Amino acid sequence: MPNMGPAGWASLAQGVRMRDRASEEELARLFHPHLLALAASRLGDRETAREIAQEAILAVLEALWEGRVREPGKLPAFVVGTGRNMIRDYLRRKGRRPKPLSLGSDDASISDPASGPCETPPLEKKEERDGVFEALRELKPADREILFLTLAKGLSPREIAVEIGLKSETVRLRKSRALKRLRRKLKSLTRKGLLDHI
Amino acid sequence: MDCKRIEHEEVVEKYLAGRLDRAEREEFEAHYLSCAKCQEELELVRAIQEKLWEKGEELIEETAQPSRTLRVRKAWAFAAAAAGLLMIIGAAVWWQAKGPGRPPAGPQAPPSSWIALARFEPPLFIPPALRDEEDEASQLFRSGMAYYQAGRYGETIPYLRAAARLDPNGAGIRFFLGICLLLTGETAEGIEKLGATISLGDSAYLEEAHFYRAKALLAQMDVDGAKSELRWVLSEGSDLKEEAARMLALIR
């Protein structure tokens, strides 16, 4: 996995702009899971989620080919923003609101899109978005770094172990504990309606 | 794929980090798109990933002191271990060369000095005068080398990689890419890139590529390889000749 700081994202964006096939595939590999997860959680309809994720990837590729991405170092924000816009457009066309995020609920299955509009309105405020940031901030610095290397840089526990000088088993354990803490914290935020921010 | 396996094998994180192969990915998607529990877990980790993409570096910069300290300590431990290993291997080589019954060899440099010989200061980069029209590879090279001049070698690498893709015959691009890789600990790939610079033939970077490749090979304890590169530098009679001769004398 390449080092995906702003320079790495800019390099990937540049590769796509140059129609480098490997860069295009890398972009899809990195972002498609994220977009599909985003769409699935908001739409609750697997086929539509697949279509939207696919369309969002294509829209990002087109924007890069045509040089329309102004800050290639912030490629993830552009990709996620594109996905969100497409979901919003879809919901607007269908006259629906997004499916509420239900962390900690006991839902047995994903709701049927035909079952009508969801009740929870979208939450847009900045402080609501910052719930995740604050939860991350409360973690121990080493745990935060492990999560960063895992999720933002895509490193395996073994690679992280080499990077920060811990045993890979310790990395795995700390990551698991950190996620557990975040899960607890974010579930309480969700109950207060602070997480869903489409 | 079931929930238990997903939890046990950390499938959600691997999925979002792009570390599942195609079959695993499809299997997981088929599961989570019909499993509320896994979808919730995925949404949680996705929200964290998004925030880390957006503000992760800021968060790490803020309070990374403890793990940095750990990393520095680890780096020193590694350096000490490497020095120890070099000394042991060097002593073994020396012992074999000297061996019982063999005539006494000439003065030997202590193997620990190889470490010092393998170290190098980043070669100076003087930006070329600006041309009216720069191609894309040159633009990338220039952007990357701005990081190089600021001592940010890791951040230079992606630019030079992208530039190298566009300009396969750019000796300067390959040379500085090799140097940056060496400076960030990617020694094997650094050696390879310097080799690629050499294989491009005569260029402004040819002698330096041989010279720094010798240092990198020495860091990997490939003494014969290092000697061969140093002999090449000597044979060319360049500015680096004296330093190459001194190194050769010490590792003989």
Short mmCIF file of C-alpha atoms in Angstrom, two decimals:
data_model
loop_
_atom_site.label_atom_id
_atom_site.label_comp_id
_atom_site.label_asym_id
_atom_site.label_seq_id
_atom_site.Cartn_x
_atom_site.Cartn_y
_atom_site.Cartn_z
CA MET A 1 0.00 0.00 0.00
CA PRO A 2 1.47 3.31 -0.99
CA ASN A 3 1.92 6.08 1.51
CA MET A 4 -1.39 7.88 1.12
CA GLY A 5 -0.71 11.28 2.59
CA PRO A 6 -1.69 14.31 0.50
CA ALA A 7 1.31 13.75 -1.78
CA GLY A 8 0.33 10.12 -2.29
CA TRP A 9 -3.26 11.05 -3.12
CA ALA A 10 -2.00 13.73 -5.50
CA SER A 11 0.22 11.15 -7.16
CA LEU A 12 -2.67 8.71 -7.52
CA ALA A 13 -4.86 11.48 -8.94
CA GLN A 14 -2.10 12.37 -11.37
CA GLY A 15 -1.80 8.74 -12.45
CA VAL A 16 -5.53 8.58 -13.17
CA ARG A 17 -5.37 11.86 -15.03
CA MET A 18 -2.68 10.35 -17.23
CA ARG A 19 -5.03 7.42 -17.92
CA ASP A 20 -2.72 5.04 -16.13
CA ARG A 21 -4.75 1.84 -15.86
CA ALA A 22 -3.05 0.69 -12.64
CA SER A 23 -3.88 4.01 -10.95
CA GLU A 24 -7.52 3.74 -12.03
CA GLU A 25 -7.74 0.25 -10.61
CA GLU A 26 -6.03 1.36 -7.41
CA LEU A 27 -8.55 4.15 -6.99
CA ALA A 28 -11.46 1.75 -7.42
CA ARG A 29 -9.88 -0.79 -5.05
CA LEU A 30 -9.37 1.82 -2.36
CA PHE A 31 -12.66 3.67 -2.57
CA HIS A 32 -15.31 1.30 -3.89
CA PRO A 33 -15.76 -0.54 -0.56
CA HIS A 34 -16.12 2.78 1.25
CA LEU A 35 -18.67 4.12 -1.23
CA LEU A 36 -20.67 0.91 -1.28
CA ALA A 37 -20.78 0.88 2.53
CA LEU A 38 -21.84 4.53 2.53
CA ALA A 39 -24.58 3.97 -0.04
CA ALA A 40 -25.82 0.76 1.58
CA SER A 41 -26.13 2.42 4.98
CA ARG A 42 -28.07 5.36 3.56
CA LEU A 43 -30.26 3.58 1.05
CA GLY A 44 -30.87 0.18 2.52
CA ASP A 45 -31.17 -1.24 -0.96
CA ARG A 46 -28.31 -3.38 -2.10
CA GLU A 47 -28.78 -3.07 -5.86
CA THR A 48 -29.17 0.69 -5.80
CA ALA A 49 -26.19 0.91 -3.44
CA ARG A 50 -24.07 -1.05 -5.91
CA GLU A 51 -25.16 1.19 -8.78
CA ILE A 52 -24.50 4.40 -6.86
CA ALA A 53 -21.04 3.23 -5.73
CA GLN A 54 -20.18 2.28 -9.30
CA GLU A 55 -21.47 5.56 -10.68
CA ALA A 56 -19.59 7.54 -8.06
CA ILE A 57 -16.32 5.83 -8.99
CA LEU A 58 -16.96 6.62 -12.66
CA ALA A 59 -17.81 10.24 -11.83
CA VAL A 60 -14.55 10.58 -9.88
CA LEU A 61 -12.56 9.04 -12.73
CA GLU A 62 -14.16 11.43 -15.21
CA ALA A 63 -13.47 14.41 -12.99
CA LEU A 64 -9.82 13.38 -12.73
CA TRP A 65 -9.48 12.67 -16.46
CA GLU A 66 -10.83 16.14 -17.19
CA GLY A 67 -8.67 17.84 -14.57
CA ARG A 68 -11.65 19.03 -12.55
CA VAL A 69 -10.28 18.03 -9.13
CA ARG A 70 -8.86 21.23 -7.68
CA GLU A 71 -7.16 19.73 -4.65
CA PRO A 72 -5.90 16.27 -5.61
CA GLY A 73 -4.15 15.99 -2.24
CA LYS A 74 -7.64 15.82 -0.74
CA LEU A 75 -8.83 13.05 -3.03
CA PRO A 76 -10.69 11.05 -0.32
CA ALA A 77 -12.84 14.07 0.56
CA PHE A 78 -13.65 14.52 -3.12
CA VAL A 79 -14.57 10.87 -3.55
CA VAL A 80 -16.75 10.72 -0.44
CA GLY A 81 -18.35 14.06 -1.36
CA THR A 82 -19.16 12.72 -4.83
CA GLY A 83 -20.72 9.61 -3.30
CA ARG A 84 -22.80 11.71 -0.89
CA ASN A 85 -24.04 13.98 -3.66
CA MET A 86 -25.11 11.02 -5.75
CA ILE A 87 -26.97 9.48 -2.84
CA ARG A 88 -28.66 12.81 -2.14
CA ASP A 89 -29.63 13.21 -5.80
CA TYR A 90 -31.03 9.72 -5.89
CA LEU A 91 -33.07 10.28 -2.73
CA ARG A 92 -34.30 13.63 -4.01
CA ARG A 93 -35.42 12.04 -7.26
CA LYS A 94 -37.23 9.35 -5.34
CA GLY A 95 -38.67 11.81 -2.84
CA ARG A 96 -37.11 9.90 0.04
CA ARG A 97 -35.01 10.72 3.06
CA PRO A 98 -31.94 8.70 3.94
CA LYS A 99 -32.25 5.62 6.05
CA PRO A 100 -31.36 6.56 9.63
CA LEU A 101 -28.13 5.14 10.91
CA SER A 102 -28.99 2.67 13.62
CA LEU A 103 -25.85 1.64 15.42
CA GLY A 104 -26.82 -0.50 18.36
CA SER A 105 -30.29 -1.22 17.11
CA ASP A 106 -31.77 -4.65 16.86
CA ASP A 107 -32.95 -4.35 13.26
CA ALA A 108 -33.24 -7.78 11.79
CA SER A 109 -32.63 -6.73 8.22
CA ILE A 110 -32.07 -3.85 5.89
CA SER A 111 -35.26 -1.97 5.19
CA ASP A 112 -37.01 -2.28 1.89
CA PRO A 113 -36.70 0.94 -0.13
CA ALA A 114 -40.27 0.53 -1.27
CA SER A 115 -41.52 0.72 2.29
CA GLY A 116 -41.67 4.52 2.27
CA PRO A 117 -39.66 7.47 3.50
CA CYS A 118 -37.57 7.25 6.62
CA GLU A 119 -38.44 9.40 9.58
CA THR A 120 -35.04 10.74 10.60
CA PRO A 121 -33.99 13.91 8.79
CA PRO A 122 -30.40 14.23 7.63
CA LEU A 123 -28.05 15.86 10.09
CA GLU A 124 -25.63 18.35 8.68
CA LYS A 125 -24.16 20.37 11.53
CA LYS A 126 -20.43 20.60 11.89
CA GLU A 127 -20.42 19.65 15.58
CA GLU A 128 -22.32 16.49 14.69
CA ARG A 129 -19.65 15.52 12.20
CA ASP A 130 -17.04 16.21 14.82
CA GLY A 131 -18.40 13.48 17.08
CA VAL A 132 -16.12 10.94 15.40
CA PHE A 133 -13.18 13.34 15.56
CA GLU A 134 -13.66 13.90 19.29
CA ALA A 135 -14.03 10.18 19.92
CA LEU A 136 -10.77 9.56 18.07
CA ARG A 137 -9.11 12.32 20.00
CA GLU A 138 -9.97 10.67 23.28
CA LEU A 139 -8.05 7.54 22.35
CA LYS A 140 -4.47 6.99 23.48
CA PRO A 141 -2.08 8.45 20.86
CA ALA A 142 -0.56 5.05 20.05
CA ASP A 143 -4.02 3.51 19.55
CA ARG A 144 -5.01 6.40 17.33
CA GLU A 145 -1.91 5.91 15.25
CA ILE A 146 -2.64 2.20 14.90
CA LEU A 147 -6.15 2.95 13.66
CA PHE A 148 -4.80 5.61 11.31
CA LEU A 149 -2.27 3.22 9.81
CA THR A 150 -4.92 0.48 9.52
CA LEU A 151 -7.80 2.40 8.02
CA ALA A 152 -6.30 5.44 6.35
CA LYS A 153 -3.08 3.90 5.11
CA GLY A 154 -4.29 0.33 4.68
CA LEU A 155 -1.42 -1.32 6.53
CA SER A 156 -1.70 -4.80 8.02
CA PRO A 157 -0.92 -5.41 11.73
CA ARG A 158 2.41 -6.90 10.70
CA GLU A 159 3.37 -3.82 8.68
CA ILE A 160 2.24 -1.56 11.52
CA ALA A 161 4.30 -3.59 13.96
CA VAL A 162 7.40 -2.85 11.90
CA GLU A 163 6.43 0.79 11.51
CA ILE A 164 5.91 1.58 15.19
CA GLY A 165 8.03 -1.06 16.85
CA LEU A 166 5.45 -3.25 18.57
CA LYS A 167 4.63 -6.94 18.19
CA SER A 168 1.94 -7.58 15.59
CA GLU A 169 -0.17 -9.35 18.22
CA THR A 170 0.00 -6.23 20.39
CA VAL A 171 -1.01 -4.10 17.42
CA ARG A 172 -4.00 -6.36 16.79
CA LEU A 173 -5.02 -6.24 20.43
CA ARG A 174 -4.69 -2.46 20.74
CA LYS A 175 -6.60 -1.94 17.51
CA SER A 176 -9.39 -4.18 18.67
CA ARG A 177 -9.61 -2.38 22.04
CA ALA A 178 -9.55 1.03 20.36
CA LEU A 179 -12.38 0.04 18.04
CA LYS A 180 -14.35 -1.28 20.98
CA ARG A 181 -13.94 2.05 22.78
CA LEU A 182 -14.97 3.97 19.68
CA ARG A 183 -17.93 1.69 19.15
CA ARG A 184 -19.15 2.39 22.69
CA LYS A 185 -18.61 6.11 22.36
CA LEU A 186 -20.18 6.42 18.91
CA LYS A 187 -23.19 4.33 19.80
CA SER A 188 -23.95 6.79 22.57
CA LEU A 189 -23.48 9.65 20.10
CA THR A 190 -25.82 7.93 17.68
CA ARG A 191 -28.43 7.59 20.33
CA LYS A 192 -28.16 11.36 20.70
CA GLY A 193 -28.47 11.64 16.91
CA LEU A 194 -24.95 12.91 16.38
CA LEU A 195 -23.45 10.58 13.83
CA ASP A 196 -25.54 10.33 10.73
CA HIS A 197 -24.39 13.22 8.62
CA ILE A 198 -25.32 12.70 5.05
CA MET B 1 -19.02 -15.94 5.33
CA ASP B 2 -20.78 -15.41 8.66
CA CYS B 3 -20.73 -12.76 11.39
CA LYS B 4 -18.44 -14.79 13.63
CA ARG B 5 -15.78 -15.23 10.96
CA ILE B 6 -16.09 -11.57 9.97
CA GLU B 7 -15.41 -10.51 13.54
CA HIS B 8 -12.66 -13.04 14.15
CA GLU B 9 -10.77 -12.30 10.92
CA GLU B 10 -11.25 -8.51 11.11
CA VAL B 11 -12.92 -8.60 7.72
CA VAL B 12 -14.55 -5.17 8.08
CA GLU B 13 -11.23 -3.34 8.50
CA LYS B 14 -9.58 -5.39 5.77
CA TYR B 15 -12.49 -4.65 3.44
CA LEU B 16 -12.35 -0.90 3.98
CA ALA B 17 -8.57 -0.85 3.78
CA GLY B 18 -8.74 -2.61 0.39
CA ARG B 19 -6.92 -5.66 1.71
CA LEU B 20 -9.42 -8.35 0.68
CA ASP B 21 -9.05 -10.19 -2.58
CA ARG B 22 -11.89 -10.05 -5.09
CA ALA B 23 -13.56 -13.29 -4.00
CA GLU B 24 -13.44 -12.38 -0.29
CA ARG B 25 -14.73 -8.91 -1.08
CA GLU B 26 -17.70 -10.23 -2.99
CA GLU B 27 -18.42 -12.80 -0.30
CA PHE B 28 -18.40 -10.10 2.36
CA GLU B 29 -20.57 -7.77 0.30
CA ALA B 30 -23.11 -10.51 -0.27
CA HIS B 31 -23.23 -11.00 3.49
CA TYR B 32 -23.30 -7.47 4.82
CA LEU B 33 -25.84 -6.22 2.33
CA SER B 34 -28.32 -8.51 4.00
CA CYS B 35 -27.02 -8.41 7.59
CA ALA B 36 -27.96 -5.41 9.72
CA LYS B 37 -25.38 -6.18 12.41
CA CYS B 38 -22.45 -6.32 9.99
CA GLN B 39 -23.70 -3.29 8.16
CA GLU B 40 -23.76 -1.32 11.37
CA GLU B 41 -20.24 -2.39 12.16
CA LEU B 42 -19.17 -1.47 8.65
CA GLU B 43 -20.82 1.94 8.92
CA LEU B 44 -19.06 2.63 12.18
CA VAL B 45 -15.64 1.72 10.83
CA ARG B 46 -16.39 3.58 7.58
CA ALA B 47 -17.19 6.76 9.52
CA ILE B 48 -13.89 6.39 11.39
CA GLN B 49 -12.01 5.78 8.14
CA GLU B 50 -13.51 8.88 6.60
CA LYS B 51 -12.50 10.99 9.58
CA LEU B 52 -9.00 9.54 9.54
CA TRP B 53 -8.63 10.30 5.84
CA GLU B 54 -9.75 13.83 6.53
CA LYS B 55 -7.96 14.61 9.79
CA GLY B 56 -5.78 11.62 10.61
CA GLU B 57 -2.47 13.35 10.03
CA GLU B 58 -3.56 16.28 12.14
CA LEU B 59 -4.54 13.89 14.94
CA ILE B 60 -1.25 12.04 14.74
CA GLU B 61 0.78 15.24 14.65
CA GLU B 62 -1.06 16.60 17.67
CA THR B 63 -0.05 14.00 20.20
CA ALA B 64 2.12 11.36 18.60
CA GLN B 65 4.92 11.83 21.11
CA PRO B 66 4.74 8.49 22.93
CA SER B 67 4.75 6.31 19.84
CA ARG B 68 7.31 8.56 18.16
CA THR B 69 9.53 8.07 21.14
CA LEU B 70 8.95 4.38 20.77
CA ARG B 71 9.79 4.57 17.10
CA VAL B 72 12.98 6.51 17.73
CA ARG B 73 13.95 4.03 20.41
CA LYS B 74 13.22 1.21 18.00
CA ALA B 75 15.26 2.91 15.29
CA TRP B 76 18.21 3.19 17.66
CA ALA B 77 17.75 -0.41 18.72
CA PHE B 78 17.71 -1.41 15.07
CA ALA B 79 20.81 0.66 14.33
CA ALA B 80 22.59 -0.90 17.28
CA ALA B 81 21.53 -4.39 16.20
CA ALA B 82 22.63 -3.70 12.63
CA ALA B 83 25.96 -2.37 13.85
CA GLY B 84 26.40 -5.45 16.00
CA LEU B 85 25.53 -7.74 13.13
CA LEU B 86 27.91 -5.94 10.80
CA MET B 87 30.68 -6.28 13.37
CA ILE B 88 30.04 -9.98 13.85
CA ILE B 89 29.89 -10.68 10.12
CA GLY B 90 32.84 -8.43 9.49
CA ALA B 91 34.81 -10.21 12.15
CA ALA B 92 33.90 -13.56 10.60
CA VAL B 93 34.94 -12.36 7.14
CA TRP B 94 38.15 -10.98 8.59
CA TRP B 95 38.83 -14.22 10.45
CA GLN B 96 38.22 -16.28 7.32
CA ALA B 97 40.42 -14.04 5.22
CA LYS B 98 43.15 -14.10 7.81
CA GLY B 99 42.56 -17.76 8.68
CA PRO B 100 45.06 -20.09 10.31
CA GLY B 101 48.07 -20.84 8.16
CA ARG B 102 47.47 -17.94 5.83
CA PRO B 103 49.99 -15.17 5.51
CA PRO B 104 49.10 -12.13 7.57
CA ALA B 105 46.96 -9.77 5.59
CA GLY B 106 47.55 -6.04 5.31
CA PRO B 107 45.94 -3.58 7.68
CA GLN B 108 42.21 -4.27 7.92
CA ALA B 109 39.59 -1.64 8.49
CA PRO B 110 37.38 -2.55 11.41
CA PRO B 111 34.07 -3.73 9.93
CA SER B 112 32.16 -1.26 12.11
CA SER B 113 33.56 1.48 9.90
CA TRP B 114 31.48 0.07 7.05
CA ILE B 115 28.46 1.57 8.74
CA ALA B 116 30.04 4.98 8.58
CA LEU B 117 31.07 4.37 4.97
CA ALA B 118 27.55 3.38 3.99
CA ARG B 119 26.11 6.62 5.41
CA PHE B 120 25.74 9.57 3.10
CA GLU B 121 24.47 13.09 2.99
CA PRO B 122 21.64 13.62 0.50
CA PRO B 123 23.20 14.71 -2.78
CA LEU B 124 22.72 18.34 -3.59
CA PHE B 125 19.97 19.15 -6.05
CA ILE B 126 20.23 22.31 -8.09
CA PRO B 127 16.95 23.08 -9.83
CA PRO B 128 17.37 23.57 -13.56
CA ALA B 129 16.60 26.95 -15.03
CA LEU B 130 12.91 27.17 -15.87
CA ARG B 131 11.99 26.48 -19.44
CA ASP B 132 9.11 28.15 -21.21
CA GLU B 133 7.16 24.94 -21.50
CA GLU B 134 7.58 22.12 -19.06
CA ASP B 135 6.15 18.71 -19.80
CA GLU B 136 4.13 16.92 -17.15
CA ALA B 137 6.98 14.69 -16.02
CA SER B 138 9.19 17.74 -15.47
CA GLN B 139 6.44 19.46 -13.51
CA LEU B 140 6.06 16.43 -11.27
CA PHE B 141 9.82 16.18 -10.86
CA ARG B 142 10.02 19.84 -9.91
CA SER B 143 7.15 19.53 -7.42
CA GLY B 144 8.71 16.43 -5.88
CA MET B 145 12.15 17.97 -5.64
CA ALA B 146 10.71 20.91 -3.69
CA TYR B 147 9.99 18.36 -0.96
CA TYR B 148 13.47 16.91 -1.41
CA GLN B 149 15.05 20.30 -0.86
CA ALA B 150 13.01 20.63 2.31
CA GLY B 151 14.37 17.30 3.53
CA ARG B 152 10.97 15.56 3.13
CA TYR B 153 12.22 12.54 1.22
CA GLY B 154 9.19 10.31 1.83
CA GLU B 155 6.92 12.92 0.30
CA THR B 156 9.23 13.29 -2.69
CA ILE B 157 8.83 9.64 -3.67
CA PRO B 158 5.22 9.62 -5.05
CA TYR B 159 5.99 12.57 -7.32
CA LEU B 160 9.11 10.96 -8.67
CA ARG B 161 7.33 7.65 -9.18
CA ALA B 162 4.62 9.43 -11.17
CA ALA B 163 7.27 11.36 -13.13
CA ALA B 164 9.19 8.14 -13.84
CA ARG B 165 6.04 6.56 -15.26
CA LEU B 166 5.71 9.46 -17.69
CA ASP B 167 9.37 9.72 -18.58
CA PRO B 168 11.03 6.31 -18.63
CA ASN B 169 14.32 7.82 -19.81
CA GLY B 170 14.65 10.49 -17.15
CA ALA B 171 17.97 9.70 -15.46
CA GLY B 172 17.60 12.48 -12.89
CA ILE B 173 14.16 11.26 -11.90
CA ARG B 174 15.39 7.72 -11.36
CA PHE B 175 18.54 8.84 -9.59
CA PHE B 176 16.74 11.00 -7.02
CA LEU B 177 14.00 8.40 -6.64
CA GLY B 178 16.72 5.87 -5.76
CA ILE B 179 18.30 8.31 -3.32
CA CYS B 180 14.96 9.06 -1.62
CA LEU B 181 14.23 5.37 -1.29
CA LEU B 182 17.62 4.84 0.36
CA LEU B 183 17.01 7.76 2.69
CA THR B 184 13.66 6.35 3.76
CA GLY B 185 15.02 2.88 4.42
CA GLU B 186 13.79 1.22 1.19
CA THR B 187 17.32 0.08 0.44
CA ALA B 188 16.60 -2.79 -1.95
CA GLU B 189 14.34 -0.68 -4.17
CA GLY B 190 16.76 2.24 -3.92
CA ILE B 191 19.55 0.01 -5.22
CA GLU B 192 17.29 -1.12 -8.03
CA LYS B 193 16.44 2.47 -9.07
CA LEU B 194 20.09 3.50 -9.03
CA GLY B 195 20.77 0.43 -11.18
CA ALA B 196 18.05 1.65 -13.55
CA THR B 197 19.77 5.05 -13.71
CA ILE B 198 23.02 3.31 -14.64
CA SER B 199 21.34 1.16 -17.27
CA LEU B 200 20.11 4.30 -19.04
CA GLY B 201 23.74 4.85 -20.07
CA ASP B 202 25.69 8.07 -20.12
CA SER B 203 24.01 10.84 -18.17
CA ALA B 204 24.86 13.58 -15.69
CA TYR B 205 23.94 11.15 -12.92
CA LEU B 206 25.89 8.10 -14.04
CA GLU B 207 28.91 8.42 -11.73
CA GLU B 208 26.87 9.43 -8.73
CA ALA B 209 24.51 6.52 -9.35
CA HIS B 210 27.46 4.09 -9.21
CA PHE B 211 28.85 5.79 -6.12
CA TYR B 212 25.65 5.87 -4.05
CA ARG B 213 24.78 2.36 -5.21
CA ALA B 214 28.13 1.26 -3.77
CA LYS B 215 27.18 2.80 -0.42
CA ALA B 216 23.77 1.13 -0.46
CA LEU B 217 25.29 -2.23 -1.34
CA LEU B 218 27.72 -1.81 1.52
CA ALA B 219 24.80 -1.12 3.85
CA GLN B 220 23.43 -4.46 2.73
CA MET B 221 26.87 -6.02 3.30
CA ASP B 222 27.27 -6.86 -0.37
CA VAL B 223 30.95 -6.04 -0.29
CA ASP B 224 31.76 -7.45 -3.72
CA GLY B 225 28.95 -5.46 -5.30
CA ALA B 226 30.11 -2.30 -3.53
CA LYS B 227 33.71 -2.88 -4.67
CA SER B 228 32.63 -3.36 -8.25
CA GLU B 229 30.73 -0.04 -8.24
CA LEU B 230 33.62 1.78 -6.58
CA ARG B 231 36.09 0.42 -9.13
CA TRP B 232 33.86 1.80 -11.86
CA VAL B 233 33.95 5.25 -10.21
CA LEU B 234 37.74 5.01 -9.91
CA SER B 235 38.13 4.05 -13.55
CA GLU B 236 36.21 7.13 -14.63
CA GLY B 237 38.43 9.55 -12.78
CA SER B 238 35.56 11.72 -11.62
CA ASP B 239 35.25 14.09 -8.66
CA LEU B 240 34.21 11.13 -6.59
CA LYS B 241 37.42 9.24 -7.36
CA GLU B 242 39.21 10.12 -4.10
CA GLU B 243 36.30 9.16 -1.92
CA ALA B 244 35.84 5.92 -3.88
CA ALA B 245 39.54 5.07 -3.42
CA ARG B 246 39.31 5.73 0.31
CA MET B 247 36.25 3.50 0.61
CA LEU B 248 37.87 0.72 -1.41
CA ALA B 249 40.95 0.82 0.80
CA LEU B 250 38.82 0.52 3.91
CA ILE B 251 36.68 -2.39 2.80
CA ARG B 252 39.44 -4.40 1.18
#
